[in-house]
XYZ file of C-alpha atoms in Angstrom:
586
model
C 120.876 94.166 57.573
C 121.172 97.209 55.347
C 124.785 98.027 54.806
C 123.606 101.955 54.146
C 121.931 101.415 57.723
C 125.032 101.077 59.934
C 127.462 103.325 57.595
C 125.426 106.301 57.876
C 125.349 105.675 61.382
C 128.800 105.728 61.670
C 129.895 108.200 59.265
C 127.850 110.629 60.826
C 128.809 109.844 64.470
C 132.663 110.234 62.654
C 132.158 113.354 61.689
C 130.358 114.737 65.312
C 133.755 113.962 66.244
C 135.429 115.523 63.922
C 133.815 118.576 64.639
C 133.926 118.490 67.929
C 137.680 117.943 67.577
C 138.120 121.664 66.788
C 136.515 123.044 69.894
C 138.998 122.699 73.269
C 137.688 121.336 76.266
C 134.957 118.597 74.630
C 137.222 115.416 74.761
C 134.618 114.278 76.956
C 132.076 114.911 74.422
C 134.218 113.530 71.524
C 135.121 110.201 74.107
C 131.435 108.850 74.574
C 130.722 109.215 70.913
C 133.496 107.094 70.415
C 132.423 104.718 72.693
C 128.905 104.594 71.409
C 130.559 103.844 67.828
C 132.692 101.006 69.440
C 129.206 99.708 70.724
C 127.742 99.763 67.769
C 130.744 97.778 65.411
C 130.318 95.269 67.981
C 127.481 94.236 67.567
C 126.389 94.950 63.959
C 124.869 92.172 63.402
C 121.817 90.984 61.046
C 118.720 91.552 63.312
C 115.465 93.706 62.436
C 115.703 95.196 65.504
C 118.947 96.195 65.184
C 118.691 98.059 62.244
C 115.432 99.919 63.139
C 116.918 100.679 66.549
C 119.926 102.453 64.252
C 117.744 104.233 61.994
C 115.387 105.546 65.136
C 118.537 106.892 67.048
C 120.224 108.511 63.905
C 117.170 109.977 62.681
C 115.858 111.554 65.892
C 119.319 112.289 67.659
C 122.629 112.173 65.479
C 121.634 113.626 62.480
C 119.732 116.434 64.428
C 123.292 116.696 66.892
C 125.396 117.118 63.613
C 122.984 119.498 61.718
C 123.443 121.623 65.235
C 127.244 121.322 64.971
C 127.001 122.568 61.248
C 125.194 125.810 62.021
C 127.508 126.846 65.020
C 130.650 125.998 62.604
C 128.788 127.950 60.048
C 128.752 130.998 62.378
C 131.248 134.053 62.532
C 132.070 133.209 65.911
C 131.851 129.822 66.943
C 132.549 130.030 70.729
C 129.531 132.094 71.331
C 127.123 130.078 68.946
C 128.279 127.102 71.012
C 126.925 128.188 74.311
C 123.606 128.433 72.495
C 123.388 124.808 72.412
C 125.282 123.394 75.029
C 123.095 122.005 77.265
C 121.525 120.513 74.043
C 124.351 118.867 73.059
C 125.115 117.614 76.943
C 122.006 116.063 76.638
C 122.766 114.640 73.412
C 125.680 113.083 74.785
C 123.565 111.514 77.820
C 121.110 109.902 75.649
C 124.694 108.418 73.731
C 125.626 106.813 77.016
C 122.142 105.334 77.380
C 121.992 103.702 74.111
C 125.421 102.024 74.573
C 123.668 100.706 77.550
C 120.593 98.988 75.390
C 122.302 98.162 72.112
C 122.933 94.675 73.740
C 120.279 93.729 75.186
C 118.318 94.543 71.302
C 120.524 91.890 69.885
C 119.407 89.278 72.703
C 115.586 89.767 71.361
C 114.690 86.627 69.843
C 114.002 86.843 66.117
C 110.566 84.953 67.026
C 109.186 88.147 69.282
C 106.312 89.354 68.070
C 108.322 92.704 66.701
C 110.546 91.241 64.880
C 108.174 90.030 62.359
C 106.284 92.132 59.797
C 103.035 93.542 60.083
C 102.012 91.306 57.393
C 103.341 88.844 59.720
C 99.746 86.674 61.015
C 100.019 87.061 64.676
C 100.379 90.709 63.809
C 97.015 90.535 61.926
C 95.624 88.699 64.704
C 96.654 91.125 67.274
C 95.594 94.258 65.272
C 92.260 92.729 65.304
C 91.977 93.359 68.982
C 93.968 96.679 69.303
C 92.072 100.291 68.221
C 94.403 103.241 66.600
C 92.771 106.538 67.281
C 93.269 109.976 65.963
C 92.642 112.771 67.829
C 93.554 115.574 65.606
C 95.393 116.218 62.701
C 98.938 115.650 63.132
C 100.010 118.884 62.071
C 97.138 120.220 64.804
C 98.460 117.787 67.677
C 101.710 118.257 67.453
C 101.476 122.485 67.708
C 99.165 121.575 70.759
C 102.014 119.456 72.372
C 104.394 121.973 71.549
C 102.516 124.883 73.707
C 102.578 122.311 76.706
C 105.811 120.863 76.383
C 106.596 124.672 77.077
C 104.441 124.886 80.047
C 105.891 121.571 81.465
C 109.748 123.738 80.364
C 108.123 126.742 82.677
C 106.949 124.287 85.641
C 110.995 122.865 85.677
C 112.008 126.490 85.669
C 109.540 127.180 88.355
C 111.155 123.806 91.041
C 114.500 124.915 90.148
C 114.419 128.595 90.473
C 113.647 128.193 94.278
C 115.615 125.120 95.401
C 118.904 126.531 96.366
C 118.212 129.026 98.990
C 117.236 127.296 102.472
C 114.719 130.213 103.650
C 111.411 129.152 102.477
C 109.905 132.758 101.871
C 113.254 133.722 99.408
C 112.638 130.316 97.829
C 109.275 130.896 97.227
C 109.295 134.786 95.595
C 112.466 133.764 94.122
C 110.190 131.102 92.753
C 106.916 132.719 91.490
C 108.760 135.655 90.576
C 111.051 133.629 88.514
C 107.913 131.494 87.320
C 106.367 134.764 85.607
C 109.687 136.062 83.848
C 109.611 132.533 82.442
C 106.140 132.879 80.833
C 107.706 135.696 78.509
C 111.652 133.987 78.280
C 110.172 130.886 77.127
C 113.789 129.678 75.627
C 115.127 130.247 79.375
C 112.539 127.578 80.782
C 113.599 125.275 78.038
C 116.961 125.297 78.738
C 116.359 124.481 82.295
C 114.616 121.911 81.973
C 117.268 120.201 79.410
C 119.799 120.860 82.293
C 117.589 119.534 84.873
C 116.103 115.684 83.096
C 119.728 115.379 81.220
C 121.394 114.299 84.786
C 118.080 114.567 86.705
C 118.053 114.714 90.653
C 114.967 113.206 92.752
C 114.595 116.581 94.436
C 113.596 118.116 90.684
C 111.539 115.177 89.261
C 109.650 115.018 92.377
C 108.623 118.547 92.699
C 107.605 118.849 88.819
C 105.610 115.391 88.998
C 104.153 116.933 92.359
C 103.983 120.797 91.217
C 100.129 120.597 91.639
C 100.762 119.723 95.405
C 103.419 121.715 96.007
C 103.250 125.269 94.734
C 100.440 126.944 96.401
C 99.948 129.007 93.259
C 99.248 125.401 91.117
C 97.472 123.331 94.404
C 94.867 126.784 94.601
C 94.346 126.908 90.580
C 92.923 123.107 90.616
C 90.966 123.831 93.703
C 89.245 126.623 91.377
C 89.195 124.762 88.484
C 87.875 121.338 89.382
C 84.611 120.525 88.707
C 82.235 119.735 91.390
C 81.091 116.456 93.229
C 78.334 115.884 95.399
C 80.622 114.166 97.664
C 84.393 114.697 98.614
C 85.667 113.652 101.898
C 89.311 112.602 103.233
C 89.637 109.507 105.026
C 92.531 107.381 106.772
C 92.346 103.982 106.552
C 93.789 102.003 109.642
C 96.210 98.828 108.214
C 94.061 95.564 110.027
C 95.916 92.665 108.398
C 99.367 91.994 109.291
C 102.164 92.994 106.632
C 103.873 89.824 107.294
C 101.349 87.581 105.518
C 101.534 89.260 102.178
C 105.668 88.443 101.172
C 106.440 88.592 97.669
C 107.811 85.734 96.463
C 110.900 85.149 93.949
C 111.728 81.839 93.674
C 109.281 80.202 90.850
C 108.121 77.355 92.811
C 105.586 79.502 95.037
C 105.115 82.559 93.198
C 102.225 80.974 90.919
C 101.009 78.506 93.716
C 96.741 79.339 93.899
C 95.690 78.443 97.571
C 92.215 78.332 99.189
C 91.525 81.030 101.231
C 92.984 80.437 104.423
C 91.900 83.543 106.771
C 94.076 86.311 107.837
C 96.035 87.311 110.802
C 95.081 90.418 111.785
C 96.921 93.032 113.757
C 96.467 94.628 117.347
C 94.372 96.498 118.992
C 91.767 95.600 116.538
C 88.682 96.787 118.385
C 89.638 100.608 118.236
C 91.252 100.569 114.407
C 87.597 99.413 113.726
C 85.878 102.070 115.407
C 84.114 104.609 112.705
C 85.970 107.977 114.238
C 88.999 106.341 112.845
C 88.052 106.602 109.650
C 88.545 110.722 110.247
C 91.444 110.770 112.637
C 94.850 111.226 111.453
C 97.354 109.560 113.588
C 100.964 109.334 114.330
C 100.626 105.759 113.423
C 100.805 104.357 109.712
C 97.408 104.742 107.829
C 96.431 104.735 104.565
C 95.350 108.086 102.879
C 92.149 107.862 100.752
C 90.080 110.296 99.247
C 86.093 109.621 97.812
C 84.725 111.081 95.416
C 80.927 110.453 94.315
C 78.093 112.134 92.503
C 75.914 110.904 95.504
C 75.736 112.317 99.349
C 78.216 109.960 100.666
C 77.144 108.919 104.935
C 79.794 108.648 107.335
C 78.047 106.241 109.731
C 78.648 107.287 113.089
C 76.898 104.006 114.723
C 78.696 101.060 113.542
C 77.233 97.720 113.968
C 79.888 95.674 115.863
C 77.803 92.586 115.871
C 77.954 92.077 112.028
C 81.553 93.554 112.361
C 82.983 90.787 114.573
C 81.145 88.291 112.478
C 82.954 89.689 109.409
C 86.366 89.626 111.394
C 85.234 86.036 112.406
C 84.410 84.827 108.901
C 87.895 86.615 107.288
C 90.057 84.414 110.008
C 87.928 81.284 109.426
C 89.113 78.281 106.917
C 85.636 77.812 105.999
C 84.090 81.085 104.577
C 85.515 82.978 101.042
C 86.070 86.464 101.459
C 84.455 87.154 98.463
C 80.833 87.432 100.307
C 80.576 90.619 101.085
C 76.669 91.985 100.762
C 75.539 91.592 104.510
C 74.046 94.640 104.810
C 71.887 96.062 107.547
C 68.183 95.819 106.184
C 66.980 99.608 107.670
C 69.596 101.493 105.353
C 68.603 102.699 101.940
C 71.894 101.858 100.223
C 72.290 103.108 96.608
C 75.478 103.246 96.024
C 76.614 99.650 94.791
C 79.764 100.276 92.597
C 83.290 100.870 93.438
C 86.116 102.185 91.507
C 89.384 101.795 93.222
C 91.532 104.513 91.630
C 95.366 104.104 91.763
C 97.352 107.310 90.815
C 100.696 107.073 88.257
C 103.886 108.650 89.120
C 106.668 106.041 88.919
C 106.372 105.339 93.038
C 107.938 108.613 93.962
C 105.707 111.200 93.056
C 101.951 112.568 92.628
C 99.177 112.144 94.666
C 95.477 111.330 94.478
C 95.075 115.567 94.474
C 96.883 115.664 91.615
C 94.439 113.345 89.199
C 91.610 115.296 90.277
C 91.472 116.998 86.875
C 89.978 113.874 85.445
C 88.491 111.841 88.810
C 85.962 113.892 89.928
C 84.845 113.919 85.911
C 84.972 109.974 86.510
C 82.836 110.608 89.853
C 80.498 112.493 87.862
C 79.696 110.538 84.590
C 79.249 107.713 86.619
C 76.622 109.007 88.409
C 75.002 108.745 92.148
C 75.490 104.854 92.063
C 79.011 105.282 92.194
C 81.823 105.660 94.310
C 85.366 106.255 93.730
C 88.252 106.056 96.484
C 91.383 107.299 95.136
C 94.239 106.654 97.174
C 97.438 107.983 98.459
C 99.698 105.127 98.759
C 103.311 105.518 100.320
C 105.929 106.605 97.800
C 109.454 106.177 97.424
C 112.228 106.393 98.348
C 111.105 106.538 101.855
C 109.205 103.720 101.120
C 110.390 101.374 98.334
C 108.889 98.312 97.158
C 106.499 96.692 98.157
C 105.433 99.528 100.582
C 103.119 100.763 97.638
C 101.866 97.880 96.508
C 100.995 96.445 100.351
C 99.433 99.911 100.501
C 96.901 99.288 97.756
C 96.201 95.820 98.582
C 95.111 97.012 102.215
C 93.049 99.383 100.901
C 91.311 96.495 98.603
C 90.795 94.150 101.358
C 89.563 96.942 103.733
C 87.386 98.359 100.769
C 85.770 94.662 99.996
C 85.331 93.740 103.434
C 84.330 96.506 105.696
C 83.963 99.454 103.907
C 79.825 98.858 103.996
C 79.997 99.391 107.412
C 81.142 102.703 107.488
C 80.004 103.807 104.444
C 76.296 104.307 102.640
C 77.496 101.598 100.424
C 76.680 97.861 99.145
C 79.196 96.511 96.742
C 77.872 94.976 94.056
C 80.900 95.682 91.570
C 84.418 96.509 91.900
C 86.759 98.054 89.378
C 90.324 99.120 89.277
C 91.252 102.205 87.717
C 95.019 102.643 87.535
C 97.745 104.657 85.774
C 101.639 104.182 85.099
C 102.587 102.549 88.286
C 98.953 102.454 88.961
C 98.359 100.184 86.316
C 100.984 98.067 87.251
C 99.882 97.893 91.118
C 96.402 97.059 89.603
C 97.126 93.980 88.152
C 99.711 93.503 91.648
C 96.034 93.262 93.619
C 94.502 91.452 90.699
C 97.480 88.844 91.279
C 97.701 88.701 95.194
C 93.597 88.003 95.365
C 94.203 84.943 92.446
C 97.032 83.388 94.532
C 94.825 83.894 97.901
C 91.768 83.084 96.752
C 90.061 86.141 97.290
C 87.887 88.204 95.347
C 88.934 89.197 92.154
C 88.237 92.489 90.910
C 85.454 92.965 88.501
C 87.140 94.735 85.718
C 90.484 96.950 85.373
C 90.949 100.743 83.390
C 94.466 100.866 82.783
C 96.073 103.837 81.028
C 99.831 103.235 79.678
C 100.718 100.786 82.715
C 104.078 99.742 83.489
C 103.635 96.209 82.648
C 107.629 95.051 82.680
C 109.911 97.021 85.310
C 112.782 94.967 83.644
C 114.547 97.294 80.779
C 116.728 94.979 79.821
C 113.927 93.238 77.406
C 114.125 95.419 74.831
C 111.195 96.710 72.076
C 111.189 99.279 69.754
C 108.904 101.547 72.038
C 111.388 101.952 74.253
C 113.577 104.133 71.935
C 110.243 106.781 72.182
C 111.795 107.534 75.838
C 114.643 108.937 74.112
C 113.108 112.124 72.514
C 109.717 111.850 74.967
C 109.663 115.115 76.175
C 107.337 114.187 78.959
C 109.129 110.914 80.677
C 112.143 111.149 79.165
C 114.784 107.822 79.553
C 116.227 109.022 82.358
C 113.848 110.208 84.682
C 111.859 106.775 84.066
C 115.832 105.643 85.054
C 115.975 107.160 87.684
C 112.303 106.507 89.011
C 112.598 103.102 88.831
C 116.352 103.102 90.680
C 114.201 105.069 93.748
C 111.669 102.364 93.624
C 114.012 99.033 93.564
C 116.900 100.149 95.253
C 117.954 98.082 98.562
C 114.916 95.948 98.450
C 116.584 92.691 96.374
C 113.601 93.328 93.944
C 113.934 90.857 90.811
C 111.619 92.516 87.942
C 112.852 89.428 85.552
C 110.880 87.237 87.609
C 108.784 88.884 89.770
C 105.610 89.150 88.427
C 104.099 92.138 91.206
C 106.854 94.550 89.140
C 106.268 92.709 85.402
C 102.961 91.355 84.767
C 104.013 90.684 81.554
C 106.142 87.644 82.601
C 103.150 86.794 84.979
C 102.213 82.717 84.427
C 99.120 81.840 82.035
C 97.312 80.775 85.325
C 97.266 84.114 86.788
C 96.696 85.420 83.221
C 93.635 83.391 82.962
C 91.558 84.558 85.651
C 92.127 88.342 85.421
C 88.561 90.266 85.390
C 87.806 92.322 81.663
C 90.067 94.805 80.847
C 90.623 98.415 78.774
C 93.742 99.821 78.372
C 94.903 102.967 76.915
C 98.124 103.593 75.562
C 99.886 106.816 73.342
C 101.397 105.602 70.089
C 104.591 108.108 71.524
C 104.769 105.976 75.011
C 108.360 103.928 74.969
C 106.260 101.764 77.931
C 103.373 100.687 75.062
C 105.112 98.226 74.007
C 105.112 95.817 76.686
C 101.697 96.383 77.376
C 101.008 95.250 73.477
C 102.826 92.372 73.836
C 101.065 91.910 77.264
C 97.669 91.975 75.437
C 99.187 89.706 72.705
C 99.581 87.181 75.684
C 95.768 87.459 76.605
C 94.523 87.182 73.220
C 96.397 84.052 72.543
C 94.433 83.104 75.968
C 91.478 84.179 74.585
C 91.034 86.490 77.394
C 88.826 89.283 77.260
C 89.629 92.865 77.048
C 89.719 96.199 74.812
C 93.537 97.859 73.933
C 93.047 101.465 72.507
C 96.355 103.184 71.014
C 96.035 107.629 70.313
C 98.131 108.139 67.686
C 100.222 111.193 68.171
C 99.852 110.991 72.268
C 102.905 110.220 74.810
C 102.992 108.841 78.420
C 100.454 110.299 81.178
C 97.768 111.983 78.860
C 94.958 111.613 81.467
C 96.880 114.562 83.223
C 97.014 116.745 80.076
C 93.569 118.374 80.684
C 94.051 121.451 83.097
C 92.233 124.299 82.523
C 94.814 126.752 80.718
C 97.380 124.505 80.509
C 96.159 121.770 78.668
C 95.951 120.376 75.386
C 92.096 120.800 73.508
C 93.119 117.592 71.579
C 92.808 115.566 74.814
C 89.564 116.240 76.399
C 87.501 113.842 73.734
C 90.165 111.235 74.912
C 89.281 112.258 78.920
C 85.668 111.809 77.662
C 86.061 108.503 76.345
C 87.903 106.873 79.548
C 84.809 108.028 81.070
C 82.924 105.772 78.741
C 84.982 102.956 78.765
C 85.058 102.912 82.631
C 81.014 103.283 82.461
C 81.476 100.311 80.260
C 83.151 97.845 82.077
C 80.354 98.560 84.935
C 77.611 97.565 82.123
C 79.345 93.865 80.618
C-alpha cells in the first residue's frame, strides 16, 4: 500500500482536530475523529481495498470537512461562520462513526474477489463483456440536472418535517404547505433540514419522504394529474388461500437448497367464499393483499365465475400428481387477449412507498406494452409493522394466486409471466424466483430488475458501498436504518439466507432462474453486489443483460415526475420499457 495513501489520511484527520481544538464545546467532534484515526492505524495494512477505501473517504469527506474548517477559521468571526456549517459538519462526523464501523470488515475481503484485481485482470474482461456502460448526458449536463432535484428531494424533507411536531392535523398541514412554499425560495433552509434529518434519521421522516407522493395531498393530487392514461386501472384485494405456515424460511444449509416435487398445498378456511369474484372488490377487516392493474386493454371483472373448473384447479393444486405450472384451462366462449403478465414489485427498503407511488413509470410500462398486456402492481405489507418475511409471503401469494386463478376472474390467459422489481423489489423477485425452484412450481418467465438489493448482509464489503456515503438520495444511514426496520426481532440471518442475499444463493437455484435485465447507476453503493451477482451467472453461463448509467444513483425509475424530474432520465424510462418488451419477445 501507498505510504502517501494512509499519511494524508491521517495528517489531515490530525489537523480537523487541531482545529476543532480551538472551538469549546466540540470534544465530541474532536473524540470520534480520533477514534476513526485509531481505526484506521489498526488496520493499515497492504490490501487494494484498503487503500482505495482511504482515498474514496478522504477525497469525498475529510478533505472537503477540513477545507470547511479553513474558511470558518479564515473568517472575522469564527463563532458565527461556524453555525453556517454545523449541521454539515455533524453529519460529517456521522459518516466518521460509520466508516470505523466498515474499515474491518474491507480488510476481511479476500484478495481473490473479483475487486480486488485490476481491470486488466481476465475475469474482469470477461465480465465487462456482459455488462453495458451508458451515458445519458454529458457529465457536466447530468450532474446540474441532479443538482436541481437533489434540491427538490431537500424541499420534500423540509416539507415532512415542518408539520410533524404539532398533533392537530389541520396546524400540521398549513404549517406544512405553507412552510413547503417558503422553502421553494429559501432553498439553503430545505438543505439544511434535510442534513439534520438523514444525519441521525428517524422512521417517522424517511417514511413520509419515501411516501410523500401518498401522503401529502398536494403531491398524491399532482400525479393523479400528471399520469398518463391507461385503458384499464382498477384496485383489487386479493384474499391469502394458502396457508402461511407452509412457506418457512429456512436457515440451516441442509434444507435451504433442497428442490422437491411439487407436493400440493394446504389451503386455508373458508375457502369457498375467499374464491368468490365479489371478493376480488371488497375490502375487509381481514388480511388481503392490495393490488392494483394496469393495462392498455379493457380489463373484465367476471362476475360469473366458473366453480366447476375452480374446484378442479383447487383439486389439482392439493394433488401429488399434477404440476402447478399448467395453468391455460380456459373457458372456450371467452375471447381472451390478454396473455402476458408482469408482476410489478415496488422498491422502498420494506418500509415505505407504494404501488401509487411508481405510477410515474407503470402505467408507461402498461402502455408500451400494449393491449396484450397486463400489469398487477402490488402493495405488499411493509415494515415495521410487518417485518420479514411478511413482504416477501405477500408477493409470493400474489404469484401463486396470479398463476393459478387469476384467469378466472380476469379476461386473461397466461401465456408469459415476468417479474418487474425494484430495490427491495428486486430482491423479493428473485425471493419468488427461489421459493417456486425449491417447490417445484412455475418459474417465472423472465425478471426486470432495477438496482436490486441482492446482499442484505453489509458486512461483505465492495467499493460501491462507499457511494452511500455522499449518495444524496439513499444515503448510509437511511439504507441503515431501513434495513434495522426490516430485520429487527425476526432472527433473520442475511449471511446465509438466501430470500434476503441472493447473491450467496447456491449454483442450483442460480441455474434455473428465467432471463434476466438489470439496471444499475454507476453512483448506487448497492451495484456492486449485483455485479458480482451477475459475475456468478456468467461463470454459469446463465443468461441475462446487466446495464450500468454512468452518472445515475439508486431509484432512478422514480426520477421522472413531471416538474420535478430530471430530462436526463426519461430516455433511460424509455429504454426499461424496451427491455421489459424484450424479455416478452426471447
Amino acid at each position: 500500500m501507498s505510504d502517501n495513501v494512509i499519511c494524508n489520511t491521517l495528517y489531515f484527520l490530525q489537523k480537523c482536530q487541531l482545529l476543532l481544538s480551538q472551538i469549546e464545546g466540540r470534544q465530541e467532534w474532536i473524540n470520534e475523529i480520533n477514534e476513526c484515526q485509531k481505526e484506521l492505524e489498526i488496520y493499515k495494512i497492504n490490501h487494494p481495498l484498503y487503500e482505495y477505501c482511504l482515498s474514496f473517504i478522504t477525497d469525498k469527506i475529510i478533505h472537503p470537512f477540513l477545507q470547511e474548517l479553513d474558511i470558518i477559521f479564515n473568517s472575522q468571526d469564527v463563532v458565527r461562520e461556524l453555525q453556517k456549517y454545523e449541521l454539515n459538519f455533524n453529519y460529517v462526523i456521522k459518516r466518521l462513526s460509520l466508516i470505523r464501523e466498515f474499515i474491518p470488515n474491507v480488510v476481511k475481503v479476500p484478495l481473490d474477489d473479483l475487486f480486488c484485481k485490476p481491470q486488466t485482470d481476465e475475469e474482469w474482461i470477461q465480465l465487462n463483456r456482459y455488462i453495458e456502460y451508458v451515458n445519458l448526458d454529458d457529465p457536466l449536463s447530468l450532474s446540474k440536472q441532479f443538482d436541481q432535484f437533489y434540491d427538490y428531494i431537500a424541499m420534500g424533507a423540509a416539507y415532512c418535517t415542518l408539520g410533524s411536531k404539532y398533533q392537530n392535523q389541520l396546524i400540521s398541514l398549513i404549517v406544512q404547505n405553507v412552510g413547503g412554499a417558503v422553502m421553494l425560495v429559501k432553498k439553503q433552509t430545505a438543505r439544511n433540514i434535510k442534513t439534520k434529518e438523514i444525519t441521525n434519521p428517524s422512521l417517522s421522516f424517511v417514511k413520509g419522504l419515501w411516501s410523500i407522493q401518498n401522503n401529502s395531498t398536494f403531491f398524491k393530487n399532482f400525479m393523479k394529474l400528471t399520469n398518463c392514461r391507461v385503458k384499464s386501472h382498477l384496485k383489487i384485494h386479493v384474499p391469502f388461500l394458502f396457508r402461511e405456515n407452509q412457506f418457512k424460511y429456512h436457515h440451516d444449509n441442509n434444507n435451504t437448497y433442497v428442490q422437491e416435487k411439487f407436493k400440493g398445498f394446504r389451503m386455508v378456511d373458508d375457502l369457498y367464499n375467499k374464491l368468490q369474484g365479489k371478493e376480488l372488490l371488497l375490502k375487509q377487516k381481514q388480511q388481503k393483499i392490495k393490488v392494483r392493474i394496469l393495462s392498455a386493454n379493457k380489463i373484465v371483472l367476471y362476475k360469473d365465475v366458473d366453480y366447476v373448473q375452480l374446484v378442479q384447479r383447487i383439486t389439482e393444486l392439493s394433488s401429488e400428481h399434477h404440476q402447478i405450472s399448467q395453468i391455460n384451462q380456459q373457458q372456450e366462449n371467452r375471447n381472451i387477449k390478454i396473455k402476458k403478465v408482469v408482476l410489478h414489485i415496488h422498491g422502498g427498503g420494506w418500509i415505505a412507498m407504494s404501488s401509487f407511488s411508481h405510477q410515474s413509470y407503470t402505467r408507461k410500462w402498461a402502455n408500451y406494452l400494449g393491449e396484450d398486456t397486463i400489469v398487477f402492481s402490488i402493495d405488499y405489507r411493509l415494515a415495521p409493522e410487518y417485518r420479514y418475511p411478511y413482504a416477501l409471503e405477500d408477493v409470493w401469494q400474489l404469484y401463486l394466486w396470479i398463476i393459478n386463478f387469476s384467469q378466472f376472474y380476469l379476461n386473461i390467459s397466461i401465456e408469459q409471466i415476468v417479474l418487474a422489481g425494484d430495490s427491495a423489489g428486486g430482491n423479493m423477485a428473485l425471493g419468488v424466483c427461489f421459493r417456486a425452484i425449491k417447490y417445484g412450481i412455475r418459474i417465472p418467465d423472465g425478471l426486470l430488475m432495477a438496482y436490486p438489493a441482492v446482499n442484505l448482509d453489509f458486512t461483505k464489503f465492495n467499493p460501491y458501498l462507499l457511494q452511500g456515503l455522499i449518495d444524496q438520495v439513499a444515503p448510509a444511514t437511511v439504507l441503515k436504518l431501513a434495513l434495522h426496520e426490516y430485520l429487527k426481532d425476526t432472527n433473520a440471518k442475511p449471511n446465509v439466507d438466501p430470500y434476503l442475499s441472493p447473491l450467496i444463493a447456491d449454483d442450483s437455484f442460480l441455474l434455473k432462474l428465467p432471463k434476466m435485465t438489470i439496471m444499475c447507476g454507476q453512483l448506487d453503493s448497492l451495484t456492486g453486489d449485483t455485479i458480482k451477482f451477475v459475475n456468478r451467472l456468467r461463470k454459469l453461463e446463465k443468461q441475462f443483460r446487466m446495464l450500468i448509467y454512468n452518472g445515475i444513483n439508486h431509484g432512478f425509475l422514480n426520477f421522472e415526475v413531471p416538474i420535478f424530474a430530471v430530462p436526463a432520465i426519461k430516455p433511460l424510462i424509455e429504454n426499461s420499457c424496451d427491455l421489459l418488451k424484450q424479455l416478452f419477445n426471447q
